[in-house]
């Protein structure tokens, strides 16, 4: 049994490298804990920050429970509206993760598709796609996101705005991150395109789109997975930044960014906990995801082995 | 007299995550001054590892576990890093396989040579330059005084390898390790480089270790040879007696697997097999090689029947075929004549014929194959398949019948199979695409049967390509071509990436299949000896032009064109062994 398990691990290079990297294991544990607790927020959190009845304005601005001004009901204290900060952070992380994952999926789909097309066909299609990507790259991600956000605010009616905010955020962040995917996918496709297995499919008469998605795509997933993890951290950070600037999720739905924003307003009046704990959560989450991304990049890169 | 290099009981190990891997095990070897010592063996035999161990450049994490290494009286294992560094280059130097990458492209030849000379001996720059010029003259660079200031890219491949040899010689080493020095070169250049090595060994009394997989090269120039397998010495001794009259079982099998230039064998016999296939009894119900053979044969007889009226028309005829490649697409205003990869090629093939296409690199062999299968478009001329014109690749419809009838087998089995798909998936693609069978159970049975037909275990269908050796992968590639029920196979260097014993197996397989299913095969190879074993007739290409077309036997007995004669004479062969001594 043990030997069978050992053999299984040995044969799977990635798993083997993972189990031999302390940093990767620690990062994975932290990421699992934070992401897990955020996903399970409705069951873990003591109060629901979306439910106005569950909190009381009289409880506002309690310090963390272990300090002199603390209240044992609120482990990490409360914010200006009397919400339990721990619950708000858990729900906030959930929202941040949701936006992050959605936007990275959007960016991935867009980037990989355009990258495959550009790399496979080459010629003018390649030129057009990569020029657009270059232009996109020259704009700071926040600027793109602000622009799209602004346009959406202008077009959409005010009532539907709050509901559609998540979609707008997803598109905004996704559009500013697709270039990485497109470039990576294109570069890998250029290499795979000339491989003989692709030529075999061409000779057979397989449709180019099918060749791209069934033959080439599985072979370029390695580098794309790396971009996926590294950029997930970037997407979460972008969401927090946008929410911090007030153009992200509506203020009544706490995300890590909105929590930090409210926190800064109270920073100088001594209520440090409102800004500190959401920031810590954001930092831990970003570092854990980034370390995992770095591990993947090194593990999948044969030159670094 | 002590030998130049003495290796006693050498073991080299590589720790891997699967445990220690022994690359070399208790190896004894001696090389004398002025001797060319060949190390020959198939991939994984440890040839290059011996070279690396001698020069102290074993790749991490490999290490010398035990044994003694002496260069004259110097114990190489007792040297520390600095001493070894001083000794490398000055007393032992190395010639690598690929002259493209072993010279620094950003430095002139002069810089590289003079830098090395001044590093190892205390001479002025002008003296070093003079020595560099002398060396280039000695290694056969014409007009060395002016060429010395050129960059590597200004030299041809063969000339570049001469520069690399000059670089290896510039410190008067006692021992030179040449790792596959001619593998990247064409036969005519190879011949010259080998002659140069031979000459240097004699005039300078340098000892050479010549590492190569090519037994022809070994037979032509080495004095003594050591045959290796899995890091162990199989046989060692005088080249002529070891290769001509091998005592060891493995050496005998190896020699039997080498295709001879001057005899044609119906089948290779006495083949080494060490593909450790798991012999589990798992199988798909009803699958057998007979099933596959019947299935394939039925189709081919169908084909014949439909073509009875055209039985005499050649299966393939190529008329005035010209292929040009353009650096820039010709615009409206600029005329770019382009590069002629093939010009006015004419030949035809009868059904069931095996036509060998031979030529050196750049002769247009692969371009011809690509034009036929539709990967490149001809610029002019036409190709007829079964009497009907075959449209160029970009205009050939995706469901054109020829796409199924013509199948291709590629050179590199490591890139011709999609690594992310199981063998079952890879083999089912043509079946589903051409709609040759329906129902997953049926298709699975068919795939398992085809695997049997190419002598693979049926369990293979559950595995991924990376779980197989090169030879097994090439069998899978053959199965993929075969399962489309083709009548015509294009084989582009199908065995040049394989070891000789595996090559013999694949050639046997192709021969069997060709005979059983009456396939027509266009067989492209740079290796004349292989073509002799396979082909009925031969087409010789040179720089895109057709030099000669002839029946195989006639061609090898008396080639007509001067270029063909030259090509035949330059191919290293085992003839020396057959000559009575």
PDB file of C-alpha atoms in Angstrom, chain B residues 266-446:
ATOM      1  CA  UNK B 266      15.195  -9.669 -47.175  1.00  0.00           C
ATOM      2  CA  UNK B 267      14.907  -9.375 -43.423  1.00  0.00           C
ATOM      3  CA  UNK B 268      17.225  -8.428 -40.625  1.00  0.00           C
ATOM      4  CA  UNK B 269      17.827 -11.363 -38.340  1.00  0.00           C
ATOM      5  CA  UNK B 270      19.298 -11.840 -34.910  1.00  0.00           C
ATOM      6  CA  UNK B 271      17.780  -8.710 -33.490  1.00  0.00           C
ATOM      7  CA  UNK B 272      18.450  -7.392 -30.002  1.00  0.00           C
ATOM      8  CA  UNK B 273      15.272  -6.749 -28.114  1.00  0.00           C
ATOM      9  CA  UNK B 274      15.181  -5.072 -24.783  1.00  0.00           C
ATOM     10  CA  UNK B 275      11.914  -3.215 -24.944  1.00  0.00           C
ATOM     11  CA  UNK B 276      10.663  -4.345 -21.577  1.00  0.00           C
ATOM     12  CA  UNK B 277       7.006  -4.522 -22.404  1.00  0.00           C
ATOM     13  CA  UNK B 278       4.707  -5.634 -19.657  1.00  0.00           C
ATOM     14  CA  UNK B 279       3.357  -8.951 -20.809  1.00  0.00           C
ATOM     15  CA  UNK B 280       0.051  -8.688 -18.995  1.00  0.00           C
ATOM     16  CA  UNK B 281      -2.673 -10.737 -20.586  1.00  0.00           C
ATOM     17  CA  UNK B 282      -5.144  -7.841 -20.747  1.00  0.00           C
ATOM     18  CA  UNK B 283      -6.744  -7.644 -24.128  1.00  0.00           C
ATOM     19  CA  UNK B 284      -9.749  -6.336 -25.951  1.00  0.00           C
ATOM     20  CA  UNK B 285     -12.256  -9.048 -26.784  1.00  0.00           C
ATOM     21  CA  UNK B 286     -11.951 -10.353 -30.311  1.00  0.00           C
ATOM     22  CA  UNK B 287      -8.941  -8.228 -31.162  1.00  0.00           C
ATOM     23  CA  UNK B 288      -6.114  -9.898 -33.045  1.00  0.00           C
ATOM     24  CA  UNK B 289      -3.599  -9.038 -35.701  1.00  0.00           C
ATOM     25  CA  UNK B 290      -5.509 -11.254 -38.133  1.00  0.00           C
ATOM     26  CA  UNK B 291      -8.599  -9.159 -37.581  1.00  0.00           C
ATOM     27  CA  UNK B 292      -6.636  -6.042 -38.450  1.00  0.00           C
ATOM     28  CA  UNK B 293      -4.999  -7.711 -41.446  1.00  0.00           C
ATOM     29  CA  UNK B 294      -8.364  -8.812 -42.822  1.00  0.00           C
ATOM     30  CA  UNK B 295      -9.849  -5.420 -42.223  1.00  0.00           C
ATOM     31  CA  UNK B 296      -7.007  -3.698 -44.030  1.00  0.00           C
ATOM     32  CA  UNK B 297      -6.863  -6.195 -46.867  1.00  0.00           C
ATOM     33  CA  UNK B 298     -10.559  -5.970 -47.611  1.00  0.00           C
ATOM     34  CA  UNK B 299     -10.172  -2.307 -48.227  1.00  0.00           C
ATOM     35  CA  UNK B 300      -7.151  -2.692 -50.405  1.00  0.00           C
ATOM     36  CA  UNK B 301      -8.812  -5.281 -52.598  1.00  0.00           C
ATOM     37  CA  UNK B 302     -11.734  -2.861 -52.899  1.00  0.00           C
ATOM     38  CA  UNK B 303      -9.346  -0.222 -54.036  1.00  0.00           C
ATOM     39  CA  UNK B 304      -7.869  -2.533 -56.626  1.00  0.00           C
ATOM     40  CA  UNK B 305     -11.209  -3.503 -57.997  1.00  0.00           C
ATOM     41  CA  UNK B 306     -12.273   0.071 -58.447  1.00  0.00           C
ATOM     42  CA  UNK B 307      -9.030   0.741 -60.213  1.00  0.00           C
ATOM     43  CA  UNK B 308      -8.825  -2.294 -62.466  1.00  0.00           C
ATOM     44  CA  UNK B 309      -9.271  -0.180 -65.539  1.00  0.00           C
ATOM     45  CA  UNK B 310      -6.359   1.920 -64.464  1.00  0.00           C
ATOM     46  CA  UNK B 311      -4.139  -0.876 -63.238  1.00  0.00           C
ATOM     47  CA  UNK B 312      -1.328   0.196 -65.495  1.00  0.00           C
ATOM     48  CA  UNK B 313      -1.388   3.869 -64.598  1.00  0.00           C
ATOM     49  CA  UNK B 314       1.338   4.777 -62.138  1.00  0.00           C
ATOM     50  CA  UNK B 315       0.145   5.253 -58.572  1.00  0.00           C
ATOM     51  CA  UNK B 316       2.036   8.498 -58.395  1.00  0.00           C
ATOM     52  CA  UNK B 317       3.518  10.601 -61.113  1.00  0.00           C
ATOM     53  CA  UNK B 318       5.275  13.866 -60.600  1.00  0.00           C
ATOM     54  CA  UNK B 319       5.631  16.149 -63.626  1.00  0.00           C
ATOM     55  CA  UNK B 320       7.909  19.181 -63.801  1.00  0.00           C
ATOM     56  CA  UNK B 321       7.369  19.824 -60.113  1.00  0.00           C
ATOM     57  CA  UNK B 322       8.913  23.087 -58.905  1.00  0.00           C
ATOM     58  CA  UNK B 323       8.650  24.465 -55.394  1.00  0.00           C
ATOM     59  CA  UNK B 324       9.896  27.921 -54.506  1.00  0.00           C
ATOM     60  CA  UNK B 325      10.126  29.464 -51.092  1.00  0.00           C
ATOM     61  CA  UNK B 326       9.943  33.212 -50.706  1.00  0.00           C
ATOM     62  CA  UNK B 327      11.585  35.206 -47.984  1.00  0.00           C
ATOM     63  CA  UNK B 328       9.107  37.995 -48.586  1.00  0.00           C
ATOM     64  CA  UNK B 329       5.894  37.433 -50.442  1.00  0.00           C
ATOM     65  CA  UNK B 330       6.287  38.813 -53.942  1.00  0.00           C
ATOM     66  CA  UNK B 331       4.545  42.176 -53.932  1.00  0.00           C
ATOM     67  CA  UNK B 332       3.014  44.132 -56.795  1.00  0.00           C
ATOM     68  CA  UNK B 333       6.174  46.006 -57.536  1.00  0.00           C
ATOM     69  CA  UNK B 334       9.029  43.825 -56.410  1.00  0.00           C
ATOM     70  CA  UNK B 335       9.868  40.568 -58.101  1.00  0.00           C
ATOM     71  CA  UNK B 336      11.382  38.049 -55.748  1.00  0.00           C
ATOM     72  CA  UNK B 337      12.463  34.952 -57.642  1.00  0.00           C
ATOM     73  CA  UNK B 338      12.564  33.096 -54.317  1.00  0.00           C
ATOM     74  CA  UNK B 339      14.602  30.080 -53.446  1.00  0.00           C
ATOM     75  CA  UNK B 340      14.097  27.028 -55.615  1.00  0.00           C
ATOM     76  CA  UNK B 341      13.748  24.090 -53.240  1.00  0.00           C
ATOM     77  CA  UNK B 342      12.782  21.739 -56.072  1.00  0.00           C
ATOM     78  CA  UNK B 343      13.089  22.389 -59.772  1.00  0.00           C
ATOM     79  CA  UNK B 344      11.436  20.426 -62.578  1.00  0.00           C
ATOM     80  CA  UNK B 345      11.263  17.073 -60.871  1.00  0.00           C
ATOM     81  CA  UNK B 346       9.863  14.205 -62.944  1.00  0.00           C
ATOM     82  CA  UNK B 347       9.352  10.648 -61.835  1.00  0.00           C
ATOM     83  CA  UNK B 348       6.608   8.091 -61.462  1.00  0.00           C
ATOM     84  CA  UNK B 349       5.877   5.144 -59.234  1.00  0.00           C
ATOM     85  CA  UNK B 350       4.072   1.895 -59.946  1.00  0.00           C
ATOM     86  CA  UNK B 351       1.611   0.341 -57.521  1.00  0.00           C
ATOM     87  CA  UNK B 352       3.340  -1.685 -54.833  1.00  0.00           C
ATOM     88  CA  UNK B 353       6.686  -0.128 -55.553  1.00  0.00           C
ATOM     89  CA  UNK B 354       9.051   1.232 -52.917  1.00  0.00           C
ATOM     90  CA  UNK B 355      10.821   4.280 -54.234  1.00  0.00           C
ATOM     91  CA  UNK B 356      13.829   5.564 -52.319  1.00  0.00           C
ATOM     92  CA  UNK B 357      14.571   9.273 -52.410  1.00  0.00           C
ATOM     93  CA  UNK B 358      18.151  10.020 -51.415  1.00  0.00           C
ATOM     94  CA  UNK B 359      20.194  13.174 -51.151  1.00  0.00           C
ATOM     95  CA  UNK B 360      22.140  15.291 -48.707  1.00  0.00           C
ATOM     96  CA  UNK B 361      20.616  17.943 -46.490  1.00  0.00           C
ATOM     97  CA  UNK B 362      19.131  20.764 -48.539  1.00  0.00           C
ATOM     98  CA  UNK B 363      18.499  18.512 -51.514  1.00  0.00           C
ATOM     99  CA  UNK B 364      14.739  18.977 -51.284  1.00  0.00           C
ATOM    100  CA  UNK B 365      13.806  15.450 -50.129  1.00  0.00           C
ATOM    101  CA  UNK B 366      11.473  16.638 -47.396  1.00  0.00           C
ATOM    102  CA  UNK B 367      10.011  19.369 -49.578  1.00  0.00           C
ATOM    103  CA  UNK B 368       9.039  16.703 -52.078  1.00  0.00           C
ATOM    104  CA  UNK B 369       7.261  14.729 -49.363  1.00  0.00           C
ATOM    105  CA  UNK B 370       5.501  17.851 -48.145  1.00  0.00           C
ATOM    106  CA  UNK B 371       4.343  18.741 -51.646  1.00  0.00           C
ATOM    107  CA  UNK B 372       2.819  15.287 -52.061  1.00  0.00           C
ATOM    108  CA  UNK B 373       0.995  15.209 -48.732  1.00  0.00           C
ATOM    109  CA  UNK B 374      -0.087  18.818 -49.192  1.00  0.00           C
ATOM    110  CA  UNK B 375       1.910  20.702 -46.579  1.00  0.00           C
ATOM    111  CA  UNK B 376       3.536  22.947 -49.183  1.00  0.00           C
ATOM    112  CA  UNK B 377       2.109  24.134 -52.475  1.00  0.00           C
ATOM    113  CA  UNK B 378       4.039  23.538 -55.702  1.00  0.00           C
ATOM    114  CA  UNK B 379       4.893  26.689 -57.640  1.00  0.00           C
ATOM    115  CA  UNK B 380       4.448  24.902 -60.936  1.00  0.00           C
ATOM    116  CA  UNK B 381       4.124  21.397 -62.309  1.00  0.00           C
ATOM    117  CA  UNK B 382       1.669  18.747 -61.273  1.00  0.00           C
ATOM    118  CA  UNK B 383       1.304  15.621 -59.199  1.00  0.00           C
ATOM    119  CA  UNK B 384      -1.007  12.827 -60.338  1.00  0.00           C
ATOM    120  CA  UNK B 385      -2.250  10.249 -57.887  1.00  0.00           C
ATOM    121  CA  UNK B 386      -3.897   7.123 -59.350  1.00  0.00           C
ATOM    122  CA  UNK B 387      -4.052   8.944 -62.654  1.00  0.00           C
ATOM    123  CA  UNK B 388      -5.968  11.884 -61.314  1.00  0.00           C
ATOM    124  CA  UNK B 389      -4.433  15.287 -60.691  1.00  0.00           C
ATOM    125  CA  UNK B 390      -3.770  15.942 -57.024  1.00  0.00           C
ATOM    126  CA  UNK B 391      -4.635  19.526 -56.096  1.00  0.00           C
ATOM    127  CA  UNK B 392      -2.020  21.525 -54.149  1.00  0.00           C
ATOM    128  CA  UNK B 393      -2.343  21.375 -50.361  1.00  0.00           C
ATOM    129  CA  UNK B 394      -4.090  24.677 -49.844  1.00  0.00           C
ATOM    130  CA  UNK B 395      -6.692  23.852 -52.505  1.00  0.00           C
ATOM    131  CA  UNK B 396      -7.100  20.178 -51.595  1.00  0.00           C
ATOM    132  CA  UNK B 397     -10.464  19.819 -49.896  1.00  0.00           C
ATOM    133  CA  UNK B 398     -10.386  18.527 -46.365  1.00  0.00           C
ATOM    134  CA  UNK B 399     -12.326  15.470 -47.461  1.00  0.00           C
ATOM    135  CA  UNK B 400     -10.324  14.721 -50.603  1.00  0.00           C
ATOM    136  CA  UNK B 401      -9.926  10.962 -50.972  1.00  0.00           C
ATOM    137  CA  UNK B 402      -6.160  11.278 -51.247  1.00  0.00           C
ATOM    138  CA  UNK B 403      -5.982  12.589 -47.699  1.00  0.00           C
ATOM    139  CA  UNK B 404      -6.844   9.118 -46.504  1.00  0.00           C
ATOM    140  CA  UNK B 405      -5.074   7.140 -49.222  1.00  0.00           C
ATOM    141  CA  UNK B 406      -1.765   8.913 -48.691  1.00  0.00           C
ATOM    142  CA  UNK B 407      -0.422   8.674 -45.161  1.00  0.00           C
ATOM    143  CA  UNK B 408       2.834   9.924 -43.779  1.00  0.00           C
ATOM    144  CA  UNK B 409       5.316   8.525 -41.270  1.00  0.00           C
ATOM    145  CA  UNK B 410       7.546  11.181 -39.759  1.00  0.00           C
ATOM    146  CA  UNK B 411      11.158  11.214 -38.732  1.00  0.00           C
ATOM    147  CA  UNK B 412      10.908  12.028 -35.059  1.00  0.00           C
ATOM    148  CA  UNK B 413       8.585   9.738 -33.118  1.00  0.00           C
ATOM    149  CA  UNK B 414       8.998  12.047 -30.115  1.00  0.00           C
ATOM    150  CA  UNK B 415       7.199  14.880 -31.835  1.00  0.00           C
ATOM    151  CA  UNK B 416       4.891  13.071 -34.220  1.00  0.00           C
ATOM    152  CA  UNK B 417       2.565  11.791 -31.496  1.00  0.00           C
ATOM    153  CA  UNK B 418       0.539  14.154 -29.349  1.00  0.00           C
ATOM    154  CA  UNK B 419       1.911  13.690 -25.844  1.00  0.00           C
ATOM    155  CA  UNK B 420      -1.312  14.702 -24.160  1.00  0.00           C
ATOM    156  CA  UNK B 421      -3.468  12.048 -25.782  1.00  0.00           C
ATOM    157  CA  UNK B 422      -3.603   8.351 -24.999  1.00  0.00           C
ATOM    158  CA  UNK B 423      -2.563   5.927 -27.716  1.00  0.00           C
ATOM    159  CA  UNK B 424      -6.214   4.937 -28.047  1.00  0.00           C
ATOM    160  CA  UNK B 425      -7.170   8.545 -28.700  1.00  0.00           C
ATOM    161  CA  UNK B 426      -4.312   9.012 -31.181  1.00  0.00           C
ATOM    162  CA  UNK B 427      -5.273   5.912 -33.146  1.00  0.00           C
ATOM    163  CA  UNK B 428      -8.995   6.571 -33.015  1.00  0.00           C
ATOM    164  CA  UNK B 429      -8.617   9.993 -34.627  1.00  0.00           C
ATOM    165  CA  UNK B 430      -8.100   8.726 -38.205  1.00  0.00           C
ATOM    166  CA  UNK B 431     -10.818   6.087 -37.762  1.00  0.00           C
ATOM    167  CA  UNK B 432     -13.386   8.635 -36.649  1.00  0.00           C
ATOM    168  CA  UNK B 433     -12.208  11.316 -39.030  1.00  0.00           C
ATOM    169  CA  UNK B 434     -12.405   9.132 -42.135  1.00  0.00           C
ATOM    170  CA  UNK B 435     -15.456   7.305 -40.727  1.00  0.00           C
ATOM    171  CA  UNK B 436     -13.853   3.923 -41.223  1.00  0.00           C
ATOM    172  CA  UNK B 437     -15.710   2.200 -38.414  1.00  0.00           C
ATOM    173  CA  UNK B 438     -18.507   3.046 -36.064  1.00  0.00           C
ATOM    174  CA  UNK B 439     -19.299   2.231 -32.473  1.00  0.00           C
ATOM    175  CA  UNK B 440     -16.738   2.698 -29.713  1.00  0.00           C
ATOM    176  CA  UNK B 441     -16.492  -1.040 -29.070  1.00  0.00           C
ATOM    177  CA  UNK B 442     -15.733  -1.700 -32.720  1.00  0.00           C
ATOM    178  CA  UNK B 443     -13.169   1.067 -32.895  1.00  0.00           C
ATOM    179  CA  UNK B 444     -11.472  -0.148 -29.744  1.00  0.00           C
ATOM    180  CA  UNK B 445     -11.286  -3.675 -31.133  1.00  0.00           C
ATOM    181  CA  UNK B 446      -9.798  -2.326 -34.322  1.00  0.00           C
TER     182      UNK B 446
END
